[in-house]
PDB file of C-alpha atoms in Angstrom:
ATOM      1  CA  UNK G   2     117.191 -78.319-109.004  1.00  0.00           C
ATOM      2  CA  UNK G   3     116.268 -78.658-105.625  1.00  0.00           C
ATOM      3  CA  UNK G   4     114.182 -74.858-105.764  1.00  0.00           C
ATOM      4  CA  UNK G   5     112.545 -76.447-108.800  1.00  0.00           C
ATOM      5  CA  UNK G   6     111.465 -79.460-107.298  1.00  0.00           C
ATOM      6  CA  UNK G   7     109.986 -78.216-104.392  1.00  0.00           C
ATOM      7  CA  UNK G   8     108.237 -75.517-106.797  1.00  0.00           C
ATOM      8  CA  UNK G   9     106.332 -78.704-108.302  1.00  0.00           C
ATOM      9  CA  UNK G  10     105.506 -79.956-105.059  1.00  0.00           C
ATOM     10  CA  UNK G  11     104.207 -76.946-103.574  1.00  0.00           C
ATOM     11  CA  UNK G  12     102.203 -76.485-106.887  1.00  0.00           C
ATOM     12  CA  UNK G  13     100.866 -80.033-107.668  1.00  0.00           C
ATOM     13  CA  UNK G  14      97.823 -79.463-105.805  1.00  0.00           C
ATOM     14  CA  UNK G  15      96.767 -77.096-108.786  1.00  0.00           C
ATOM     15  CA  UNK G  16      98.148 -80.056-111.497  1.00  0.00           C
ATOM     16  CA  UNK G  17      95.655 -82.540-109.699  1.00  0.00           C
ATOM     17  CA  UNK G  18      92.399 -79.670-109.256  1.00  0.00           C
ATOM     18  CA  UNK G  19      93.162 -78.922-113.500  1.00  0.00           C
ATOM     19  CA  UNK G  20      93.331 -82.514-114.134  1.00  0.00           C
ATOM     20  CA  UNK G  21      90.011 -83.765-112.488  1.00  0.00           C
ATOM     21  CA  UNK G  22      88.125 -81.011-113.595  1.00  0.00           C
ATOM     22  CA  UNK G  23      89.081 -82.167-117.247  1.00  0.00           C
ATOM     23  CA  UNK G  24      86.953 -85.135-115.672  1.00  0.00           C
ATOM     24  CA  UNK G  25      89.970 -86.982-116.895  1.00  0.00           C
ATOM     25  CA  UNK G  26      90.946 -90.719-116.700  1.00  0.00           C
ATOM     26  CA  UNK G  27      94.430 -90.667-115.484  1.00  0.00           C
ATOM     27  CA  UNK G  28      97.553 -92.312-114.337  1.00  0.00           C
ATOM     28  CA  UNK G  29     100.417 -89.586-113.341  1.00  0.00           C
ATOM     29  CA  UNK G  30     103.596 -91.015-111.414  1.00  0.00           C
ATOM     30  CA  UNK G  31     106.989 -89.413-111.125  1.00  0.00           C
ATOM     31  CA  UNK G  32     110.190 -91.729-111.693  1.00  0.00           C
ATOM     32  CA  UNK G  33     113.772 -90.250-110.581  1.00  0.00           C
ATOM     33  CA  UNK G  34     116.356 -93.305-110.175  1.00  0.00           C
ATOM     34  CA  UNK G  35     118.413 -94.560-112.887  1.00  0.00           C
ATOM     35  CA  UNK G  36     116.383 -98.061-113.147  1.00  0.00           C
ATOM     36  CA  UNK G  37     112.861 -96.052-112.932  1.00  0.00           C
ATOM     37  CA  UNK G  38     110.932 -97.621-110.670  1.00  0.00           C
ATOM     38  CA  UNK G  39     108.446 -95.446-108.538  1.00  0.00           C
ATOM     39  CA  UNK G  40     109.308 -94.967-105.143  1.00  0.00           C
ATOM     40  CA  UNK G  41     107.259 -95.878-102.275  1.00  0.00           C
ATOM     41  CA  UNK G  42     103.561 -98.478-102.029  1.00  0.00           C
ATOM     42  CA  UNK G  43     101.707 -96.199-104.923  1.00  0.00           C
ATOM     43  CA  UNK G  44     102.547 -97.103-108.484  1.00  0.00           C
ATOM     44  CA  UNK G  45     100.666 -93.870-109.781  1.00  0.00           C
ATOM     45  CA  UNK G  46      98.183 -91.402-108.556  1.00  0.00           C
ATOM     46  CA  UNK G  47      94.713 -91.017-110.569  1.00  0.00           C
ATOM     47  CA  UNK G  48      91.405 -89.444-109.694  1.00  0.00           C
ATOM     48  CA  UNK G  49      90.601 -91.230-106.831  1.00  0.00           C
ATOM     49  CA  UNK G  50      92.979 -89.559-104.805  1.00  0.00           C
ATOM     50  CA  UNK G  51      92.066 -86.189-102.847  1.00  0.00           C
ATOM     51  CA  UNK G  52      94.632 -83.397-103.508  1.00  0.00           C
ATOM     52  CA  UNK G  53      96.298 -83.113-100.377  1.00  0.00           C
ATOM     53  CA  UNK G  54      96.559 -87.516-100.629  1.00  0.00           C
ATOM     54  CA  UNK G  55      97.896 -86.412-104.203  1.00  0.00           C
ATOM     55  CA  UNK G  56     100.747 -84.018-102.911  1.00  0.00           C
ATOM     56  CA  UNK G  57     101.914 -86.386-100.351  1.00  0.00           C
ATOM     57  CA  UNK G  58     102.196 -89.307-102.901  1.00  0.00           C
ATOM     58  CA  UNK G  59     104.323 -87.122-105.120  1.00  0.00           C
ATOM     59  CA  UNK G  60     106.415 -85.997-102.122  1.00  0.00           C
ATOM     60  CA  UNK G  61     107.217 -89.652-101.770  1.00  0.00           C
ATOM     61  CA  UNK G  62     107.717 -90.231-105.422  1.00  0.00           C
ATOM     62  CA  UNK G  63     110.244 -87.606-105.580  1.00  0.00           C
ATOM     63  CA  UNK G  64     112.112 -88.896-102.626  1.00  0.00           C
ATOM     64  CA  UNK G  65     113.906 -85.828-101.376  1.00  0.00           C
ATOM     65  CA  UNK G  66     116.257 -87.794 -98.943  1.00  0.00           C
ATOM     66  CA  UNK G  67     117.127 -90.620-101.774  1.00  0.00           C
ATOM     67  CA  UNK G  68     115.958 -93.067 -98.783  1.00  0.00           C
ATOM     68  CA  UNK G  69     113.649 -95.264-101.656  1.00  0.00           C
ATOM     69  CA  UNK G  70     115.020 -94.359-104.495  1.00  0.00           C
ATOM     70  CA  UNK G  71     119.301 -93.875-105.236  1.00  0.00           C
ATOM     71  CA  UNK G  72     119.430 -91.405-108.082  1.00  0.00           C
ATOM     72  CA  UNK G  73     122.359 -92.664-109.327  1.00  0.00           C
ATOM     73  CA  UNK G  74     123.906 -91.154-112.471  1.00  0.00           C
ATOM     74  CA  UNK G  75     121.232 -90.377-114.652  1.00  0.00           C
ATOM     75  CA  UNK G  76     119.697 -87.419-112.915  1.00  0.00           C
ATOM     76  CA  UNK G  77     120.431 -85.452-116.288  1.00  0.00           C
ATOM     77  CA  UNK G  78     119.693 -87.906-118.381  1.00  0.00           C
ATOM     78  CA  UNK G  79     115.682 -87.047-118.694  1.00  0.00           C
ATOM     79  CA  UNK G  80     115.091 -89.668-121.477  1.00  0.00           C
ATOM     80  CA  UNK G  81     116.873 -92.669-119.917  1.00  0.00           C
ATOM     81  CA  UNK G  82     114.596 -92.323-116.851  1.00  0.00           C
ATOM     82  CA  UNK G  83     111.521 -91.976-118.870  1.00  0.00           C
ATOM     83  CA  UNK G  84     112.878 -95.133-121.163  1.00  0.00           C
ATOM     84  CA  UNK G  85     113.608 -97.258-117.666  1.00  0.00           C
ATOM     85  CA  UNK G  86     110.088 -96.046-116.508  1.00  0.00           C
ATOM     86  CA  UNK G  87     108.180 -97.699-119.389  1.00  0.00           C
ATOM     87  CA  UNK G  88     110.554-100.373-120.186  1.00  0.00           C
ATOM     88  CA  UNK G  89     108.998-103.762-120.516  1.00  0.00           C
ATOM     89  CA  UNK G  90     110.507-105.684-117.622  1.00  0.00           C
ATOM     90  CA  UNK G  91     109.319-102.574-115.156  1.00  0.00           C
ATOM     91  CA  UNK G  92     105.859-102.038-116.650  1.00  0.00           C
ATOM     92  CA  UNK G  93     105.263-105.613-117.281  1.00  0.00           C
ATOM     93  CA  UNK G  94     103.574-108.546-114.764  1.00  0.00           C
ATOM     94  CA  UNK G  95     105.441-108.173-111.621  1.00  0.00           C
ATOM     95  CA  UNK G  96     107.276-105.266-112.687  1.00  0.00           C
ATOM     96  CA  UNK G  97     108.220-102.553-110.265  1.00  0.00           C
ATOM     97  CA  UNK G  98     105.876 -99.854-112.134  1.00  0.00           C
ATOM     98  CA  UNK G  99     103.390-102.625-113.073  1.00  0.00           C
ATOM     99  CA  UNK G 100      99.702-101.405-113.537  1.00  0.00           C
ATOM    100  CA  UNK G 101     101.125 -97.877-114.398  1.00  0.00           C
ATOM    101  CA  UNK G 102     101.173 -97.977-117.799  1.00  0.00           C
ATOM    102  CA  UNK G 103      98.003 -98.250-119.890  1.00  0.00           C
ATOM    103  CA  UNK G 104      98.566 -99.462-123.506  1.00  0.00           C
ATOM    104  CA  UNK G 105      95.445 -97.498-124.637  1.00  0.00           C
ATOM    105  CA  UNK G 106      95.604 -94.168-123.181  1.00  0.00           C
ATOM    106  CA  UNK G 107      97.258 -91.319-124.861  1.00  0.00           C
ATOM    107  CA  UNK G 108     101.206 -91.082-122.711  1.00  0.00           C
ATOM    108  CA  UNK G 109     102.868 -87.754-121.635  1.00  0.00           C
ATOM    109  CA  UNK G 110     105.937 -87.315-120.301  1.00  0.00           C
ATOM    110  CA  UNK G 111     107.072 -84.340-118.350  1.00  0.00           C
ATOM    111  CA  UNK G 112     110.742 -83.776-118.016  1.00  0.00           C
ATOM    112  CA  UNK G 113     111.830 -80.807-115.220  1.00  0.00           C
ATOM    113  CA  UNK G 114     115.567 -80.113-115.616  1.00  0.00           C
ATOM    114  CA  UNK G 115     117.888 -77.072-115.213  1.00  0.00           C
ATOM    115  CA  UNK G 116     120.475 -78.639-117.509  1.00  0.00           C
ATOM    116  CA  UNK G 117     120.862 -79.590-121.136  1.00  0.00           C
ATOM    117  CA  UNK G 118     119.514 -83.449-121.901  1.00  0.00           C
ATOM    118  CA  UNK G 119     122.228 -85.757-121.715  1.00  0.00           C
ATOM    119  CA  UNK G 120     121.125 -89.449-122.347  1.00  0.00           C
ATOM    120  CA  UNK G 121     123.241 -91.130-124.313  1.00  0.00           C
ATOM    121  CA  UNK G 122     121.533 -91.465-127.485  1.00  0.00           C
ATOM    122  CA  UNK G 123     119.898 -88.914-129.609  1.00  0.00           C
ATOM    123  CA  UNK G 124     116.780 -86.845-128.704  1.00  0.00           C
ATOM    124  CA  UNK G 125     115.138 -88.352-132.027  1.00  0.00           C
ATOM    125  CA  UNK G 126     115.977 -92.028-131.043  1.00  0.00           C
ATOM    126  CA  UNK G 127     114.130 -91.585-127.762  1.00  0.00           C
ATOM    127  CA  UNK G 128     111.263 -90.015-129.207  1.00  0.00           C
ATOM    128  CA  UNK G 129     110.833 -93.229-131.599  1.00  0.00           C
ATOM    129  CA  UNK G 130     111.226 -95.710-128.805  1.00  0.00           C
ATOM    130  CA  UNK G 131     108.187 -93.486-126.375  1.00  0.00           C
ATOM    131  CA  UNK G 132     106.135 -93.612-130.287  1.00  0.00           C
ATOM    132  CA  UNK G 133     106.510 -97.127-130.973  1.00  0.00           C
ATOM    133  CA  UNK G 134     104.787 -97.845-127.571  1.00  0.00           C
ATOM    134  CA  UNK G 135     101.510 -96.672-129.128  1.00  0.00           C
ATOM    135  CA  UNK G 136      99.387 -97.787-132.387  1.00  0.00           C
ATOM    136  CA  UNK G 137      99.227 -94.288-132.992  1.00  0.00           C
ATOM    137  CA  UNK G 138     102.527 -91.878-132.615  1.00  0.00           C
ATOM    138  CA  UNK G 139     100.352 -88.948-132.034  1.00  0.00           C
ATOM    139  CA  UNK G 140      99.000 -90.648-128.945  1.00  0.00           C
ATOM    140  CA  UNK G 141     102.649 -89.140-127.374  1.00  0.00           C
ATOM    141  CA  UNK G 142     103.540 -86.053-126.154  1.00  0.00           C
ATOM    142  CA  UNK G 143     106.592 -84.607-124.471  1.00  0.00           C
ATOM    143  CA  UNK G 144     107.005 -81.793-122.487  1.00  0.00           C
ATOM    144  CA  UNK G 145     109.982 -79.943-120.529  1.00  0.00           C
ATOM    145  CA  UNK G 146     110.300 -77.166-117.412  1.00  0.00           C
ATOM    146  CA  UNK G 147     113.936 -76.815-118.556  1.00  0.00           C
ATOM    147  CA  UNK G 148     115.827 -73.563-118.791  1.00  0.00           C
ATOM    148  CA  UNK G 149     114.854 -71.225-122.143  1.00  0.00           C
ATOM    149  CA  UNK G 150     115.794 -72.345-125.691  1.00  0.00           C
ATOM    150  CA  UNK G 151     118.762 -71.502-126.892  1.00  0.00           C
ATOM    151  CA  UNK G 152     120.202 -69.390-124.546  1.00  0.00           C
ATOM    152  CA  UNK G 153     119.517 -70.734-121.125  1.00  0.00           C
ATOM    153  CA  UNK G 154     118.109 -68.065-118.129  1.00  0.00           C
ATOM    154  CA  UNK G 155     118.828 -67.781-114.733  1.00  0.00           C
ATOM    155  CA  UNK G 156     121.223 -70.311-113.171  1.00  0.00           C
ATOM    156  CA  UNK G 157     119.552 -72.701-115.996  1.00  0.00           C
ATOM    157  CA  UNK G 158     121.334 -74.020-119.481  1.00  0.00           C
ATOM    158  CA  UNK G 159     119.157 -74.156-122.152  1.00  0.00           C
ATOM    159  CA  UNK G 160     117.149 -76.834-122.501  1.00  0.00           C
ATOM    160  CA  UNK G 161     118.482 -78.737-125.563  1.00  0.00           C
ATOM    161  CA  UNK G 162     117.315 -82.202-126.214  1.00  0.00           C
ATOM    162  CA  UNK G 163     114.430 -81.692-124.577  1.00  0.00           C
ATOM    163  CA  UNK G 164     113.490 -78.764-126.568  1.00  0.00           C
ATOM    164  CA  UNK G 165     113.386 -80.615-129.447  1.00  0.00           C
ATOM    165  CA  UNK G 166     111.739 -83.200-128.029  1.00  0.00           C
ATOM    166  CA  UNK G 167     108.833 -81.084-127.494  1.00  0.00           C
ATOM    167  CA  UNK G 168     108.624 -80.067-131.006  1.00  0.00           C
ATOM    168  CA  UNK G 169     108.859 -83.255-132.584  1.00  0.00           C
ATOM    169  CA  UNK G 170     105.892 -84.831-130.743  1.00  0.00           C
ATOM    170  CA  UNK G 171     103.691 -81.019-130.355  1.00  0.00           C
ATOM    171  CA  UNK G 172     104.926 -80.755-126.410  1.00  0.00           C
ATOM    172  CA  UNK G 173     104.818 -77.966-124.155  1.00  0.00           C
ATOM    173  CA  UNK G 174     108.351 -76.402-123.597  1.00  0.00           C
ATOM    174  CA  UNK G 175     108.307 -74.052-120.414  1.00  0.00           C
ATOM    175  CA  UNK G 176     110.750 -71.823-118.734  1.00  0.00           C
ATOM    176  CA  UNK G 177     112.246 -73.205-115.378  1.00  0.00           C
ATOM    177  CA  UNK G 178     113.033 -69.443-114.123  1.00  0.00           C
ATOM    178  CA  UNK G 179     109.445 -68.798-114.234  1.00  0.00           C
ATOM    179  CA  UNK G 180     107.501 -67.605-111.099  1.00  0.00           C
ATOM    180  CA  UNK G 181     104.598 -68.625-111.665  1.00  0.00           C
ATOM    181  CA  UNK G 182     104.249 -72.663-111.589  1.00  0.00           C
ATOM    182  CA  UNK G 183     100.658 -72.545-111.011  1.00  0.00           C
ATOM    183  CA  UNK G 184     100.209 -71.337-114.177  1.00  0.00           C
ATOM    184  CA  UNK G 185     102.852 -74.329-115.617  1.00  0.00           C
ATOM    185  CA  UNK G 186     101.223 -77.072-113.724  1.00  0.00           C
ATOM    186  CA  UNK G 187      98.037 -75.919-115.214  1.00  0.00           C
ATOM    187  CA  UNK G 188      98.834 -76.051-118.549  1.00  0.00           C
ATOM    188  CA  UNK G 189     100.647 -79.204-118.237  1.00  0.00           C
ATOM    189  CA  UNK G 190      97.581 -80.775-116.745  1.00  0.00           C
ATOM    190  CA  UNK G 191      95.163 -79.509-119.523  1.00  0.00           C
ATOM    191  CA  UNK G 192      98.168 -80.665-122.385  1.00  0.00           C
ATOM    192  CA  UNK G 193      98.342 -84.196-120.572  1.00  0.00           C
ATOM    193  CA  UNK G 194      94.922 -84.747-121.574  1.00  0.00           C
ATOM    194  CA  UNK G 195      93.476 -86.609-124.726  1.00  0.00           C
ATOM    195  CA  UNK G 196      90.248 -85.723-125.832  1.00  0.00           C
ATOM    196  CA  UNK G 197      88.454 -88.606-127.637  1.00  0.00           C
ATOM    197  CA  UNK G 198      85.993 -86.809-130.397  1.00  0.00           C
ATOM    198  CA  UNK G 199      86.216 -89.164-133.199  1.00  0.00           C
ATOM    199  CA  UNK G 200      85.956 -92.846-133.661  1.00  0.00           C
ATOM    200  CA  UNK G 201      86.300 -94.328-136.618  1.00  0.00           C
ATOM    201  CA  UNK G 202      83.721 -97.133-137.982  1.00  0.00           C
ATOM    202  CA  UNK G 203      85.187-100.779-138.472  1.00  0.00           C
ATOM    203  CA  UNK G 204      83.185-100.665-141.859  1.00  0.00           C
ATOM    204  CA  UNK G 205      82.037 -98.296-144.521  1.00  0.00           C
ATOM    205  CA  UNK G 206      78.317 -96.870-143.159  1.00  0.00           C
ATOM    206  CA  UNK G 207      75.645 -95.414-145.295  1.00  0.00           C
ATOM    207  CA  UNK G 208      74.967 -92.183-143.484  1.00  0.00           C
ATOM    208  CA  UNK G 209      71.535 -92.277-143.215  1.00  0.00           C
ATOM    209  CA  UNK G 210      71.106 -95.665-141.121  1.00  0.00           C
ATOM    210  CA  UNK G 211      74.237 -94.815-138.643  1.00  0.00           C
ATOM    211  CA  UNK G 212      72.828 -94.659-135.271  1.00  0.00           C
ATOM    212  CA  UNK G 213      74.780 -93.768-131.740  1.00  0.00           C
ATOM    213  CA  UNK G 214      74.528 -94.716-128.244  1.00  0.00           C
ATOM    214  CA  UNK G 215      75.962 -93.242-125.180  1.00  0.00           C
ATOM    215  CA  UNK G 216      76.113 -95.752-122.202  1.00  0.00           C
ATOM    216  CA  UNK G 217      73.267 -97.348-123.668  1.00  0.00           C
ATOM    217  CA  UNK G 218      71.280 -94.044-124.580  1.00  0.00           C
ATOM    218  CA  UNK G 219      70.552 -93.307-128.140  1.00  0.00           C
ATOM    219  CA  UNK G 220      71.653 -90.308-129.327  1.00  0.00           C
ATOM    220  CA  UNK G 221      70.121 -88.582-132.112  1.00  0.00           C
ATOM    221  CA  UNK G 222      72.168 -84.817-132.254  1.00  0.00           C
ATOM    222  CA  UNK G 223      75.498 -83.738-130.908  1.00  0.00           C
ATOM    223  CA  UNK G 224      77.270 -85.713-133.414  1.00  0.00           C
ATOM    224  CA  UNK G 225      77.802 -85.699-137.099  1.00  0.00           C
ATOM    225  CA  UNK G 226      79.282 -88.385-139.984  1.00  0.00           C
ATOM    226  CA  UNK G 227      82.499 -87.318-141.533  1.00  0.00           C
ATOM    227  CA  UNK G 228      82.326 -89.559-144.737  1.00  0.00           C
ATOM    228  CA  UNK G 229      86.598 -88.454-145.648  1.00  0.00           C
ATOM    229  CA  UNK G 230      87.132 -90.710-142.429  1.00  0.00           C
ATOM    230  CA  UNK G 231      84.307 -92.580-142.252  1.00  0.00           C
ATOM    231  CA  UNK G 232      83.781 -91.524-138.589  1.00  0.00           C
ATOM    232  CA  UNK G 233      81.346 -90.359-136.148  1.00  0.00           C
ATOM    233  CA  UNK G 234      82.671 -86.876-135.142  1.00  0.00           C
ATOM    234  CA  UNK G 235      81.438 -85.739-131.522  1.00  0.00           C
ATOM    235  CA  UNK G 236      80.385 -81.775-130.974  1.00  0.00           C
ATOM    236  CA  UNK G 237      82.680 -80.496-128.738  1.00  0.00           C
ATOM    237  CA  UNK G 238      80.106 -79.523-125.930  1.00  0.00           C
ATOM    238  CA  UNK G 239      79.300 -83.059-125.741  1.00  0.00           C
ATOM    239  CA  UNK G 240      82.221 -84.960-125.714  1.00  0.00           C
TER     240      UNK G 240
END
């Protein structure tokens, strides 16, 4: 895994460039240890960091030399991390990844692995304990680097558990004995992202007095009523 790691690291920067551009509001953080906590003084990077401060917070996140962060024996065990990440007691007041987790953004998780997923419980019970953390199950996604489905590639074994991971919650599954990780960072960054085009009215509207405002601004085009879900339906080009 070590080949793979560094392939993340030396590709981030493109993650982060993606990302921003998406003009995205985001919280990304990478949690290895068995009790996942993030290693070192940042509990997440977001758009406020330059790429290059970016890369060097993951580098520390990732904690080559285990001198934050002991690995212990989950290191194949994808879910458990990602379960210890966003557990209550860590995300929670005082909490070791406190301020990471936002209870209102849409949450993607990004498992990188050249071995089978090995937690101790099902795929399927790990995917309802990441769901029942939002209002909305859809507001989850899960994706995997892991090696090719069902055969393995490379040095890699295939990617169960995380495979179907990915298809239960509409996930990106990508090779790990791919070359080009620019290209998987990149898609991973635009995949992380949840696009807010709808919002739903609190009350049934009569579509003729609805009226919009954009920080403040009315806004008489660009938008349209959809009366099946009594919502106010953005055009795409102005999102």
């Amino acid at each position: 895994m070590y080949d793979e790691a560094e392939a993340v690291i030396n590709n981030f920067g493109t993650f982060v460039e993606t990302i921003i551009t998406l003009d995205a509001d985001f919280h990304v953080a990478t949690a290895v240890g068995d009790n996942g906590c993030i290693a070192g003084s940042e509990p997440y990077i977001d758009n406020s960091f330059s790429e290059s401060e970016a890369v060097t917070t993951m580098e520390t996140m990732v904690d080559w030399n285990r001198d934050l962060q002991p690995y212990g024996s989950n290191t194949e065990r994808g879910y458990m991390i990602a379960e210890a990440a966003l557990a209550n007691k860590n995300i929670g007041p005082g909490g070791c990844n406190e301020d990471f987790y936002r209870s209102s953004a849409f949450l993607s998780i990004v498992h990188v692995s050249d071995e089978p997923e090995q937690s101790v419980n099902s795929w399927s019970y790990y995917v309802g304990v990441f769901q029942a953390l939002k209002a909305d199950p859809d507001d989850v996604k899960i994706h995997a680097v892991a090696g090719d489905y069902p055969s393995g590639c490379g040095s890699a074994a295939a990617g169960t558990g995380y495979y179907e991971g990915t298809v239960a919650t509409g996930g990106l599954f990508l090779s790990i004995c791919a070359t080009d990780w620019a290209t998987h960072l990149e898609d991973l960054a635009a995949e992380s992202v949840s696009i807010n085009d709808s919002f739903e009215l609190s009350q049934p509207a009569v579509p003729g007095t609805i009226e919009v405002d954009v920080d403040g601004l009315e806004r008489s085009t660009g938008w349209y009523y959809d009366a099946s879900t009594n919502s106010v339906v953005f055009e795409t080009d102005l999102i």
